[in-house]
JSON list of C-alpha atoms in Angstrom, two decimals:
[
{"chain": "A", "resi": 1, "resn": "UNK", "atom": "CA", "xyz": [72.88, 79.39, 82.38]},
{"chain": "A", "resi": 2, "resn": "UNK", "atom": "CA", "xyz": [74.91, 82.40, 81.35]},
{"chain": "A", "resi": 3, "resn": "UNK", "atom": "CA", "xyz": [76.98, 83.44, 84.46]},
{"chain": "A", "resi": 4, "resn": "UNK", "atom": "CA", "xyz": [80.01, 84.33, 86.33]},
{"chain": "A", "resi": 5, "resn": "UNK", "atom": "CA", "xyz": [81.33, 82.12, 88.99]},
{"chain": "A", "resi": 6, "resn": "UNK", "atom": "CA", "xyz": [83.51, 83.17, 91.83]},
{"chain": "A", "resi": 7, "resn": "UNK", "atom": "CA", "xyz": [85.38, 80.93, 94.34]},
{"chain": "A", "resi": 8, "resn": "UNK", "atom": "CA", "xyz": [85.32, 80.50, 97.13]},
{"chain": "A", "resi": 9, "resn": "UNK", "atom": "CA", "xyz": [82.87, 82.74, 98.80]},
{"chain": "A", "resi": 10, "resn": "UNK", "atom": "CA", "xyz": [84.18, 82.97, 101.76]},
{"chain": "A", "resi": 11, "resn": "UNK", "atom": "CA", "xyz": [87.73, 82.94, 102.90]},
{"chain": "A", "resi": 12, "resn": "UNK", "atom": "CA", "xyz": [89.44, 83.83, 106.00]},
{"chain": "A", "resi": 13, "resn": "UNK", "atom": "CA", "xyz": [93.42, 83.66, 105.64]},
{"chain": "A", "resi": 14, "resn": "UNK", "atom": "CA", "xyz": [96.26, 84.87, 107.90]},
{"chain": "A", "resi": 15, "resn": "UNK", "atom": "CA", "xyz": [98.06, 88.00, 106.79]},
{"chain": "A", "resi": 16, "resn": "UNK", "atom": "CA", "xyz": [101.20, 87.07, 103.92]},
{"chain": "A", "resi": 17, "resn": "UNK", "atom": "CA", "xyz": [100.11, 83.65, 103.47]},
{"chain": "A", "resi": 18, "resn": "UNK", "atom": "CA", "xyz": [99.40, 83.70, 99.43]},
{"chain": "A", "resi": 19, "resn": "UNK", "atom": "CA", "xyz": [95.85, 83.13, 97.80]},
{"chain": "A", "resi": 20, "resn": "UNK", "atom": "CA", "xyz": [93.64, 82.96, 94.99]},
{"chain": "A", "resi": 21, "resn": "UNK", "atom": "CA", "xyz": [90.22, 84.19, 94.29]},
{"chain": "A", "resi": 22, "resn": "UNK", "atom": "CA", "xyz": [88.97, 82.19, 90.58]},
{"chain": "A", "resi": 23, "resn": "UNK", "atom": "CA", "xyz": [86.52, 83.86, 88.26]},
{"chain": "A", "resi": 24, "resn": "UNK", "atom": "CA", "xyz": [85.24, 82.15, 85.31]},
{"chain": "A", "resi": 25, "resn": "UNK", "atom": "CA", "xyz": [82.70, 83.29, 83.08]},
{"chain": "A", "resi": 26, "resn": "UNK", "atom": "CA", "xyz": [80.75, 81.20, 80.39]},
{"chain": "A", "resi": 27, "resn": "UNK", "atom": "CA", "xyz": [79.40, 84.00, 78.05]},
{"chain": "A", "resi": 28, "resn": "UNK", "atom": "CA", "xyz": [82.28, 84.55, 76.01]},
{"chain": "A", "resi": 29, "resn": "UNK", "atom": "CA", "xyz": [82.90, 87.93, 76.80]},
{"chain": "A", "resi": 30, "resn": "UNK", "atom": "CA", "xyz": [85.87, 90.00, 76.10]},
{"chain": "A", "resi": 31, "resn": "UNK", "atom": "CA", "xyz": [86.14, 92.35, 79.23]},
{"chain": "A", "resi": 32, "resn": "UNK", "atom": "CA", "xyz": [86.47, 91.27, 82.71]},
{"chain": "A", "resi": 33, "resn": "UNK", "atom": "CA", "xyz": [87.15, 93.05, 85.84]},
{"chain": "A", "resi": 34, "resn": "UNK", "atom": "CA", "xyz": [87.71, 92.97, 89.69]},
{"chain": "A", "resi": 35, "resn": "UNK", "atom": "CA", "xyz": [86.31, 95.15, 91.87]},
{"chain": "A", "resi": 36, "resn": "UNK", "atom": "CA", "xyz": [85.99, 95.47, 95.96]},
{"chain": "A", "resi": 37, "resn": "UNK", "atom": "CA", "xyz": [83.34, 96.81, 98.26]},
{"chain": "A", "resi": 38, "resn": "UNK", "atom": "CA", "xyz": [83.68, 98.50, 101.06]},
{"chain": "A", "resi": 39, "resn": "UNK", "atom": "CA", "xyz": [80.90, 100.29, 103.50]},
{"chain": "A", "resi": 40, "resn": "UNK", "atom": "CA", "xyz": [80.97, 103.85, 103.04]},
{"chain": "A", "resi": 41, "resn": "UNK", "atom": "CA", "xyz": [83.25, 103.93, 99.95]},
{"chain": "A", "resi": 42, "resn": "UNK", "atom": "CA", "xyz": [81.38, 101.35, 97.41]},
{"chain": "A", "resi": 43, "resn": "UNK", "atom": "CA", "xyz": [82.34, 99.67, 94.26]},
{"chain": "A", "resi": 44, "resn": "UNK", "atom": "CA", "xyz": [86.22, 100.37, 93.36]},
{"chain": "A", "resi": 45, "resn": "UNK", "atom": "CA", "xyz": [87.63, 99.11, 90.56]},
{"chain": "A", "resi": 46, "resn": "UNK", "atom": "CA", "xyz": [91.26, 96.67, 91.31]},
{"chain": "A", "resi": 47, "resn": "UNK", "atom": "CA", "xyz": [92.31, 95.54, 88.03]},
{"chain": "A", "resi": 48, "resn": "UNK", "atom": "CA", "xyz": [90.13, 94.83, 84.27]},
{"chain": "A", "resi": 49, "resn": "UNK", "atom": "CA", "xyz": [90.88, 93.04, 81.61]},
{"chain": "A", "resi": 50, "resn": "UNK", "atom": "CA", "xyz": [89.97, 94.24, 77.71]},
{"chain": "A", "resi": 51, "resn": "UNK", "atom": "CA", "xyz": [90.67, 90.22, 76.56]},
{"chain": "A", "resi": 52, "resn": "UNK", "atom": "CA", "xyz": [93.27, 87.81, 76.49]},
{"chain": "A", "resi": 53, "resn": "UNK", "atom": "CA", "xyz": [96.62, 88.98, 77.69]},
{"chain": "A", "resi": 54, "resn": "UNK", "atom": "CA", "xyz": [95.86, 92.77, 78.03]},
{"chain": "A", "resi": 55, "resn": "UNK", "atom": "CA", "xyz": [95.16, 93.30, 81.82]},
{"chain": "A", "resi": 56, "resn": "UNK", "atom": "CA", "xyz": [95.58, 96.83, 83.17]},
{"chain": "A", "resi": 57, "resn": "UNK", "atom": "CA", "xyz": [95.65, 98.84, 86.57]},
{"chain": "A", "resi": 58, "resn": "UNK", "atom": "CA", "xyz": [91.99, 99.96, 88.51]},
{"chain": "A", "resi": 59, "resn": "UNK", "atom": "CA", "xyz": [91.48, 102.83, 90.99]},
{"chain": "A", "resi": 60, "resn": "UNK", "atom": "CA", "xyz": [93.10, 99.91, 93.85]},
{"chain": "A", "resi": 61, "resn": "UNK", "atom": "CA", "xyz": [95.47, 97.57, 92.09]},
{"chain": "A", "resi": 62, "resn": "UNK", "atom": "CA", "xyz": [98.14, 98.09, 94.87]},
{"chain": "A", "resi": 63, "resn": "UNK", "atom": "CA", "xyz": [98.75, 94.40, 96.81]},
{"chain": "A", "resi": 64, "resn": "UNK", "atom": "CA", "xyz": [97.04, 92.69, 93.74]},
{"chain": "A", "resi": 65, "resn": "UNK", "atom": "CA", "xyz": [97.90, 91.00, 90.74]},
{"chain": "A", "resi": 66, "resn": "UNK", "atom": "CA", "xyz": [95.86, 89.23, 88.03]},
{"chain": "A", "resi": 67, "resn": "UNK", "atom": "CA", "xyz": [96.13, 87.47, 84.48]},
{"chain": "A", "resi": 68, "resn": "UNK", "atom": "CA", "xyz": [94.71, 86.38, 82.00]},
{"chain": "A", "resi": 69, "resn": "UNK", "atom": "CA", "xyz": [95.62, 83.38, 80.00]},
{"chain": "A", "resi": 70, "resn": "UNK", "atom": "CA", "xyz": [92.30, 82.42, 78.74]},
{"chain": "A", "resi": 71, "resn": "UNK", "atom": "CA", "xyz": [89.36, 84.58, 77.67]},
{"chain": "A", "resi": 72, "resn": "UNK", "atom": "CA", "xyz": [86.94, 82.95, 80.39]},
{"chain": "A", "resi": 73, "resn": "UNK", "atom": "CA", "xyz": [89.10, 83.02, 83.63]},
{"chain": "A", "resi": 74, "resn": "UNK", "atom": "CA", "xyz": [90.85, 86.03, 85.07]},
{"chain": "A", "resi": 75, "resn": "UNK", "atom": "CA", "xyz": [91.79, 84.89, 89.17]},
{"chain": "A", "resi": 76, "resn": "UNK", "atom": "CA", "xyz": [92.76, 87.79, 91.23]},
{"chain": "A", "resi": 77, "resn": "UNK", "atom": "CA", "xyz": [95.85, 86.97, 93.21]},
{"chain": "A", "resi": 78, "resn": "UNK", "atom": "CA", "xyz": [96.96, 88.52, 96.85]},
{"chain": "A", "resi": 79, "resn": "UNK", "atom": "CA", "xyz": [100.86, 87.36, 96.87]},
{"chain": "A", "resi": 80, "resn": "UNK", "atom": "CA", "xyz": [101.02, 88.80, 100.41]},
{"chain": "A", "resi": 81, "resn": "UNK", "atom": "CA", "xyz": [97.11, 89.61, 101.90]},
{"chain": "A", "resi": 82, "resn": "UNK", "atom": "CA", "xyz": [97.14, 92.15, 104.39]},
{"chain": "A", "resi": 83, "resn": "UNK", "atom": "CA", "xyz": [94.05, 93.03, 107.26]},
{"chain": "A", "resi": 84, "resn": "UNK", "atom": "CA", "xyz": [93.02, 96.30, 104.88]},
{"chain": "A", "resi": 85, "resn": "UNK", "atom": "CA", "xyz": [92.59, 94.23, 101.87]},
{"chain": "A", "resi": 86, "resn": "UNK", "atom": "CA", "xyz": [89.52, 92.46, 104.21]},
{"chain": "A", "resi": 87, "resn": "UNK", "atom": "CA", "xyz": [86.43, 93.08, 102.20]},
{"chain": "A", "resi": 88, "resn": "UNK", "atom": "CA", "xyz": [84.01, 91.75, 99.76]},
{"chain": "A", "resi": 89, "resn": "UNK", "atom": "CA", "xyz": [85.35, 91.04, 96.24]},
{"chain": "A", "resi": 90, "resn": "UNK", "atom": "CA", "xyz": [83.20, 90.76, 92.96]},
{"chain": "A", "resi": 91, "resn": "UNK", "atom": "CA", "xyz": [84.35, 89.75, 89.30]},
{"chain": "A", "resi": 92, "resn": "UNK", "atom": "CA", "xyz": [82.34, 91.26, 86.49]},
{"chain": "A", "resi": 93, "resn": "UNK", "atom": "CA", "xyz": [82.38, 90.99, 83.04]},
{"chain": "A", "resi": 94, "resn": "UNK", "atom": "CA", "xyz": [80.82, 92.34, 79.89]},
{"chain": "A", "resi": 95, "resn": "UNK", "atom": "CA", "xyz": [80.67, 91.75, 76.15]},
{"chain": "A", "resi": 96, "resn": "UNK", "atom": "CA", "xyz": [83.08, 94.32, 74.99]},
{"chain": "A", "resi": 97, "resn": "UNK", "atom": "CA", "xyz": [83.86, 96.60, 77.82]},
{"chain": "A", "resi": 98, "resn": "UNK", "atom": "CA", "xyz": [82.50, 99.73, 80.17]},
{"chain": "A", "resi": 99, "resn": "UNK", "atom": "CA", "xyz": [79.68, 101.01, 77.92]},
{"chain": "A", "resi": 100, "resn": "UNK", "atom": "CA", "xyz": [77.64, 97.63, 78.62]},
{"chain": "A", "resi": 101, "resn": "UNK", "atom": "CA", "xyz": [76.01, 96.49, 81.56]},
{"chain": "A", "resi": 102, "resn": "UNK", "atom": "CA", "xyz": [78.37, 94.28, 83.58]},
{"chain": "A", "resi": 103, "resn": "UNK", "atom": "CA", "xyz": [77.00, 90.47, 84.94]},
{"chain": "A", "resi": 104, "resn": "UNK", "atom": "CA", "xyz": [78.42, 90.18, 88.14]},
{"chain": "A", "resi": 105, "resn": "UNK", "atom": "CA", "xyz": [79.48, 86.98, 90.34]},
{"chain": "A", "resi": 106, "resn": "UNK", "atom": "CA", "xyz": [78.29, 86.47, 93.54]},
{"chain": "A", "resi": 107, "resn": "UNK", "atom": "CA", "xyz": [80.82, 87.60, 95.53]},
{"chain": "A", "resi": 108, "resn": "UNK", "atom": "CA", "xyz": [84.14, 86.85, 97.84]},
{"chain": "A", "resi": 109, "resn": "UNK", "atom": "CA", "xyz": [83.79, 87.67, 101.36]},
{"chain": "A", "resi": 110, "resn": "UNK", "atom": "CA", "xyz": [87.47, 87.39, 102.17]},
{"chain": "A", "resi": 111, "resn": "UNK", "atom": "CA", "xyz": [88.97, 88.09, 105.83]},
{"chain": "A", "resi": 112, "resn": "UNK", "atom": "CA", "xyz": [92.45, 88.67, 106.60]},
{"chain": "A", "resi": 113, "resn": "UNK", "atom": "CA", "xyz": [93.66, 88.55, 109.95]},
{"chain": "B", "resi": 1, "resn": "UNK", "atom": "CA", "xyz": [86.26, 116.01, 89.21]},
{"chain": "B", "resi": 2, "resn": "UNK", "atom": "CA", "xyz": [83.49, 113.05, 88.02]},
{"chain": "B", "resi": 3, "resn": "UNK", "atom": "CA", "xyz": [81.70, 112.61, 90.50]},
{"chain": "B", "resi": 4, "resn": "UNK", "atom": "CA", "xyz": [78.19, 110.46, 91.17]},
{"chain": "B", "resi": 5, "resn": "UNK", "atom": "CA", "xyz": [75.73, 111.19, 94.22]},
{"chain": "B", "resi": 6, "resn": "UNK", "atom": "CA", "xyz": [73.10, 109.07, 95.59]},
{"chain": "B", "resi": 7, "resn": "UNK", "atom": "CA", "xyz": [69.71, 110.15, 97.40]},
{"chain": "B", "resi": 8, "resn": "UNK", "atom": "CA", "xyz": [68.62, 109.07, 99.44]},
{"chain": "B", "resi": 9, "resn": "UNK", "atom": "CA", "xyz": [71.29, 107.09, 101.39]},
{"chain": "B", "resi": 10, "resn": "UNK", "atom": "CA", "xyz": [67.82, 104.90, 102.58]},
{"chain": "B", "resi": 11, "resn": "UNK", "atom": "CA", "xyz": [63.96, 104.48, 101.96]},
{"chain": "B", "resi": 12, "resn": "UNK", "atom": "CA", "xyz": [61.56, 102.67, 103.73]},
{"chain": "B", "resi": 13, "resn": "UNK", "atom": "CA", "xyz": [58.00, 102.69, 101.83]},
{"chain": "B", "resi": 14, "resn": "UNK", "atom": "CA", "xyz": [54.71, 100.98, 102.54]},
{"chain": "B", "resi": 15, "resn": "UNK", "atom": "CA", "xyz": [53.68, 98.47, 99.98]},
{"chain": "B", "resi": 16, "resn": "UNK", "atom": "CA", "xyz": [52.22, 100.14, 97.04]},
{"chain": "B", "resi": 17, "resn": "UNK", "atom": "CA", "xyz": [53.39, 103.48, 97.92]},
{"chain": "B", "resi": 18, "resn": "UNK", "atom": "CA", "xyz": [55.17, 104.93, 94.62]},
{"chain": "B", "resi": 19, "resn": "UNK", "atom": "CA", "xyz": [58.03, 106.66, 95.08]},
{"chain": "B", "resi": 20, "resn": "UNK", "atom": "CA", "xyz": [62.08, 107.63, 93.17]},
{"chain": "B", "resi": 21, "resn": "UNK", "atom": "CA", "xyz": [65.35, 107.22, 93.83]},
{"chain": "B", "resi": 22, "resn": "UNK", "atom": "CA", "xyz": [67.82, 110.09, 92.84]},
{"chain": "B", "resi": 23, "resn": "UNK", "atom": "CA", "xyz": [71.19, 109.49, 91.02]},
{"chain": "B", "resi": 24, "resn": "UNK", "atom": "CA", "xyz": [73.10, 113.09, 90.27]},
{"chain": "B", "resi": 25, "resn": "UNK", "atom": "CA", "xyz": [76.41, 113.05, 88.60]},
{"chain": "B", "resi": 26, "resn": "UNK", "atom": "CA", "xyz": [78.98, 115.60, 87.24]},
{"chain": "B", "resi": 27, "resn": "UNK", "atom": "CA", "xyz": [81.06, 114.14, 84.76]},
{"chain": "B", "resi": 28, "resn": "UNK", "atom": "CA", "xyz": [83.16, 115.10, 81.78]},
{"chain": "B", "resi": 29, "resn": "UNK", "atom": "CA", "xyz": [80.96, 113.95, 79.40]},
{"chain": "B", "resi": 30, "resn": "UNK", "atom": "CA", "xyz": [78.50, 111.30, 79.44]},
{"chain": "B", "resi": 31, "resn": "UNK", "atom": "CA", "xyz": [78.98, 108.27, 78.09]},
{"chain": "B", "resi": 32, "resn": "UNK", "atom": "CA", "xyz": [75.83, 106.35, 79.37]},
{"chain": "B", "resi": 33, "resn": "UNK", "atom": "CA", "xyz": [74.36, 105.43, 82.94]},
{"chain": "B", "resi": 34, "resn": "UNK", "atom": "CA", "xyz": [73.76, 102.26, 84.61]},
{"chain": "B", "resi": 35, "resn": "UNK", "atom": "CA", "xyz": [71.22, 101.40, 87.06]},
{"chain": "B", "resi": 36, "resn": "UNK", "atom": "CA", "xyz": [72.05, 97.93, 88.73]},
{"chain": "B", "resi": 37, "resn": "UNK", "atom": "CA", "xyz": [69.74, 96.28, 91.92]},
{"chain": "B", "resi": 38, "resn": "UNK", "atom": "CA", "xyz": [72.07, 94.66, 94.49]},
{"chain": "B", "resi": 39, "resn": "UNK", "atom": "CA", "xyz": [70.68, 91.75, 97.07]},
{"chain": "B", "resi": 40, "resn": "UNK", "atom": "CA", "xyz": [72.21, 91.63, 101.07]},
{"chain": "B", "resi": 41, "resn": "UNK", "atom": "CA", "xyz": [75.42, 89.43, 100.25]},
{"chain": "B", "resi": 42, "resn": "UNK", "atom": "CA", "xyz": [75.17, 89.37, 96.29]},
{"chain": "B", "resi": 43, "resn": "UNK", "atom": "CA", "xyz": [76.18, 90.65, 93.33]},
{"chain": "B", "resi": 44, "resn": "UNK", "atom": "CA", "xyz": [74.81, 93.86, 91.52]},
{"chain": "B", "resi": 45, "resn": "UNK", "atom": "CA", "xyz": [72.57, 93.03, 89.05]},
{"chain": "B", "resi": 46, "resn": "UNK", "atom": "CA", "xyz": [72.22, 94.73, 85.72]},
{"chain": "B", "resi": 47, "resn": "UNK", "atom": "CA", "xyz": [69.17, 96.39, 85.37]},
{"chain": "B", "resi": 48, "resn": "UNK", "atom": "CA", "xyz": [68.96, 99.42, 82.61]},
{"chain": "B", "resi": 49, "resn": "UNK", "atom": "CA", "xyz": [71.41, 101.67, 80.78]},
{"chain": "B", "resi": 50, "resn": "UNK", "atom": "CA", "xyz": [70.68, 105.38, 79.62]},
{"chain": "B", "resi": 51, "resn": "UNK", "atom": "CA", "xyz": [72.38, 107.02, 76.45]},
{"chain": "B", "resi": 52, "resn": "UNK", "atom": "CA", "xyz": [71.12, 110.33, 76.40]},
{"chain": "B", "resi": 53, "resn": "UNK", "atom": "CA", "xyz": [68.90, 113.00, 78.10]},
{"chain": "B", "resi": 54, "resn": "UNK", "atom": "CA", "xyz": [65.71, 112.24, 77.46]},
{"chain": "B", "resi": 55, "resn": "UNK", "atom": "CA", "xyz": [65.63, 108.72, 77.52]},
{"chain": "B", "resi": 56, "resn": "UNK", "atom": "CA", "xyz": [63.35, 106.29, 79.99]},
{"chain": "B", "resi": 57, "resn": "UNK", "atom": "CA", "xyz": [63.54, 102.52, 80.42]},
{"chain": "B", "resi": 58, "resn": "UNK", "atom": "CA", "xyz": [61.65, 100.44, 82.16]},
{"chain": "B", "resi": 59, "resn": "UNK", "atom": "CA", "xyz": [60.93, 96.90, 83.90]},
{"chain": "B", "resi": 60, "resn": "UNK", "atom": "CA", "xyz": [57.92, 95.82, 85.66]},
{"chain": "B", "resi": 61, "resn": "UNK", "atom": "CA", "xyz": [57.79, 98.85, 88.78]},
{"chain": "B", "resi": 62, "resn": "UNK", "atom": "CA", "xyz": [60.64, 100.73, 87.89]},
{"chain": "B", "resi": 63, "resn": "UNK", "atom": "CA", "xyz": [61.11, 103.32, 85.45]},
{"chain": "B", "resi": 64, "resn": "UNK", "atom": "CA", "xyz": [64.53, 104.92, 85.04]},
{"chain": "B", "resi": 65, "resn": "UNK", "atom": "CA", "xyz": [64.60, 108.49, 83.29]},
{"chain": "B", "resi": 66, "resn": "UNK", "atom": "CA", "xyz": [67.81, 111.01, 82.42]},
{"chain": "B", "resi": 67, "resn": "UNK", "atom": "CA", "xyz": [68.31, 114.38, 82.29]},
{"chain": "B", "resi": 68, "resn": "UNK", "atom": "CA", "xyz": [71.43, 116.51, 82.12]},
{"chain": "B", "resi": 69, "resn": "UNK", "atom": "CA", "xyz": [72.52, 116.66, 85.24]},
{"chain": "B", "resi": 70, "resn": "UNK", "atom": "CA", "xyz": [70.46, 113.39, 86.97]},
{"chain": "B", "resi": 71, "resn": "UNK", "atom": "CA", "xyz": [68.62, 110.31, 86.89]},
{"chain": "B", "resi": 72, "resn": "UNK", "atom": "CA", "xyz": [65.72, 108.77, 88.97]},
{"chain": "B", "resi": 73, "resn": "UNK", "atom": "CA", "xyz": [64.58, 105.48, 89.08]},
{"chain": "B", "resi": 74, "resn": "UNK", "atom": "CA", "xyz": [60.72, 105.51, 89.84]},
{"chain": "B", "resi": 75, "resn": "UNK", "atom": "CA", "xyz": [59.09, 102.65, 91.59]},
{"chain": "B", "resi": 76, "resn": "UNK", "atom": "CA", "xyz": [55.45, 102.16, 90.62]},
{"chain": "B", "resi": 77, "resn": "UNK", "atom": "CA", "xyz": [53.49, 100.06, 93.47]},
{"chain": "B", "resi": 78, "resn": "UNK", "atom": "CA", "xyz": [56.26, 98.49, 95.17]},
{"chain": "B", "resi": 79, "resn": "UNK", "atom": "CA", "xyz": [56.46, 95.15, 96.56]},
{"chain": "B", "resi": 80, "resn": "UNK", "atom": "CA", "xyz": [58.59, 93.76, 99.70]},
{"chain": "B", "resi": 81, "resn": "UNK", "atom": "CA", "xyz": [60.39, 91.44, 96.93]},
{"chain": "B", "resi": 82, "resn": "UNK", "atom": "CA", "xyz": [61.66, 95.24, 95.70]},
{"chain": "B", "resi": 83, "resn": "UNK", "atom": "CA", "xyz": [63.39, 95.64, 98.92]},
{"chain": "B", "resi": 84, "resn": "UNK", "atom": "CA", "xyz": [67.47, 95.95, 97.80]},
{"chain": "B", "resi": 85, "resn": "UNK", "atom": "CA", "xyz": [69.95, 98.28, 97.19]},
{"chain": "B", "resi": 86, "resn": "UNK", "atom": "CA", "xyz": [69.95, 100.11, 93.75]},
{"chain": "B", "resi": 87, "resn": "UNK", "atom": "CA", "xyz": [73.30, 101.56, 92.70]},
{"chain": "B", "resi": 88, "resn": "UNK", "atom": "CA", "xyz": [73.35, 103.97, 90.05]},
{"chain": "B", "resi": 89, "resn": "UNK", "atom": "CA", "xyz": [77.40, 104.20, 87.76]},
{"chain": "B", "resi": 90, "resn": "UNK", "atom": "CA", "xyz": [78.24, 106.64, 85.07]},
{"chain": "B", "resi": 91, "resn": "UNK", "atom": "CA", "xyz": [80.62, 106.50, 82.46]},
{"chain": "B", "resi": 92, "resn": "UNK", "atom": "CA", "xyz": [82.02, 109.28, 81.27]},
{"chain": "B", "resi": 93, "resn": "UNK", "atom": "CA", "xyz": [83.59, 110.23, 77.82]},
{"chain": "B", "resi": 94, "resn": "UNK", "atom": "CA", "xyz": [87.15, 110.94, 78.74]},
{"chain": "B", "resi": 95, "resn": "UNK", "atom": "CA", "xyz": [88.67, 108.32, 75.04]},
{"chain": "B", "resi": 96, "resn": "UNK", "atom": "CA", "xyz": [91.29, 106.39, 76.38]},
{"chain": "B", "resi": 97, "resn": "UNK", "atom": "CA", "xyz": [90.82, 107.20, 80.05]},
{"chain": "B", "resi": 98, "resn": "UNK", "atom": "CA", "xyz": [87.09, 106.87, 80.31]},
{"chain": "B", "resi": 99, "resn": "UNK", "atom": "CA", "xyz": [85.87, 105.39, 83.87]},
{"chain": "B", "resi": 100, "resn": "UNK", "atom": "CA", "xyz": [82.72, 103.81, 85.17]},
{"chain": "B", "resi": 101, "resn": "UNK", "atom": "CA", "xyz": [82.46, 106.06, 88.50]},
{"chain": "B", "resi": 102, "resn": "UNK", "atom": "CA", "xyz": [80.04, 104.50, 91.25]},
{"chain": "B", "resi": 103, "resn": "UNK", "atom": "CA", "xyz": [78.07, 105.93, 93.45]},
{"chain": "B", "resi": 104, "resn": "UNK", "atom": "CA", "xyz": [76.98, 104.56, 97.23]},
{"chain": "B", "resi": 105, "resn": "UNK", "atom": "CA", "xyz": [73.66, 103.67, 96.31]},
{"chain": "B", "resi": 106, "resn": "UNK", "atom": "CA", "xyz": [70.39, 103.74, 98.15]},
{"chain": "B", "resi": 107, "resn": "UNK", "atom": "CA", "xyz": [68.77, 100.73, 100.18]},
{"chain": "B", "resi": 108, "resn": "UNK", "atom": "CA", "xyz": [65.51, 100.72, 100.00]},
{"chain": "B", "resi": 109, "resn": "UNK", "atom": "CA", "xyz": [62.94, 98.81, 102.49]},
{"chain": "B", "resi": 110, "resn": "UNK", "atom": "CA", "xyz": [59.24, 97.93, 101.35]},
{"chain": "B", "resi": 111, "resn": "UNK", "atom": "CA", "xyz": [57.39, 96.91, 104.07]},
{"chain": "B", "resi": 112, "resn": "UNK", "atom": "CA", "xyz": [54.15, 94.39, 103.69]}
]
């Protein structure tokens, strides 16, 4: 089955104590991206990824990193998680980029206290 | 600035009772617009892209159309199983700094 997978889904960490969110997609696809939701201010992009090696900056990319070593996994990493980066995290990716319609995992629910 | 608006913020129909969703967006030239269903707790889920003005898609109840300035998605005879939250994103034309910008989306109730 042609998806994206996301782990864990739910996390609940102290604040500075390093983690990892995976994504791995099985569809081939070139583009990947991170995004987090948040009530009243919806989808915003963190960081995307146009293929292997080339990662680049979202509308949010401050207290993340991510990379991108092979085309099907891009983990987003929070080297020091802090209470505002609580929220709902989704990987996405697409064929070739933004123009196509994005599959989407099922979601992070991640909790920083 | 680009900017995408959703309305209404939330719907509650009667089974069967046809009704649309309203996406408006001012961009710097459109690229295409995406309609995408989200589930409580999930992931948005891909369900049509629009090019141009003019242009309609459609799947089972829904119908998504585009003018110049909006889009609606039109729900024919909705069921409870349509009950969701439909987020509409536009990309604009902006070369090298294009951006997929989101808007809130509306959640919409069918009731049985």
């Amino acid at each position: 089955e042609a998806q994206v997978t996301q782990n864990p889904r739910y996390l609940i960490t102290v604040t500075g104590k390093k983690l990892t969110v995976t994504c791995s997609q099985n569809m081939n696809h070139e583009y990947m991206s991170w995004y987090r939701q948040d009530p009243g201010l919806g989808l915003r992009q963190i960081y995307y990824s146009m293929n292997v090696e080339v990662t680049d900056k979202g509308d949010v990319p401050e207290g993340y990193k991510v990379s991108r070593k092979e085309k099907r996994n891009f983990p987003l990493i929070l080297e020091s998680p802090s209470p505002n980066q609580t929220s709902l995290y989704f990987c996405a990716s697409s064929l070739y980029g933004e123009a196509e319609g994005y599959t989407f995992g099922s979601g992070t629910r991640l909790t920083v206290v | 600035e680009d900017q995408v608006t959703q309305s209404p913020e939330a719907l509650r129909l009667q089974e069967g009772e046809s009704s649309s969703l309203n996406c408006s967006y001012t961009v710097s030239g459109l690229r295409g617009l995406f309609w995408y269903r989200q589930d409580p707790g999930k992931g948005p889920e891909f369900l049509f892209t629009l090019y141009s003005a003019g242009e309609e898609k459609e799947k089972e109840r829904l119908k998504a159309t585009l003018t110049k300035k909006e889009s609606f998605l039109h729900i024919t005879a909705p069921k409870p199983e349509d009950s969701a939250t439909y987020l509409c994103a536009v990309l604009n034309n902006a070369g090298n700094n294009r951006k997929l910008i989101w808007g809130l989306g509306t959640s919409l109730a069918v009731n049985p």
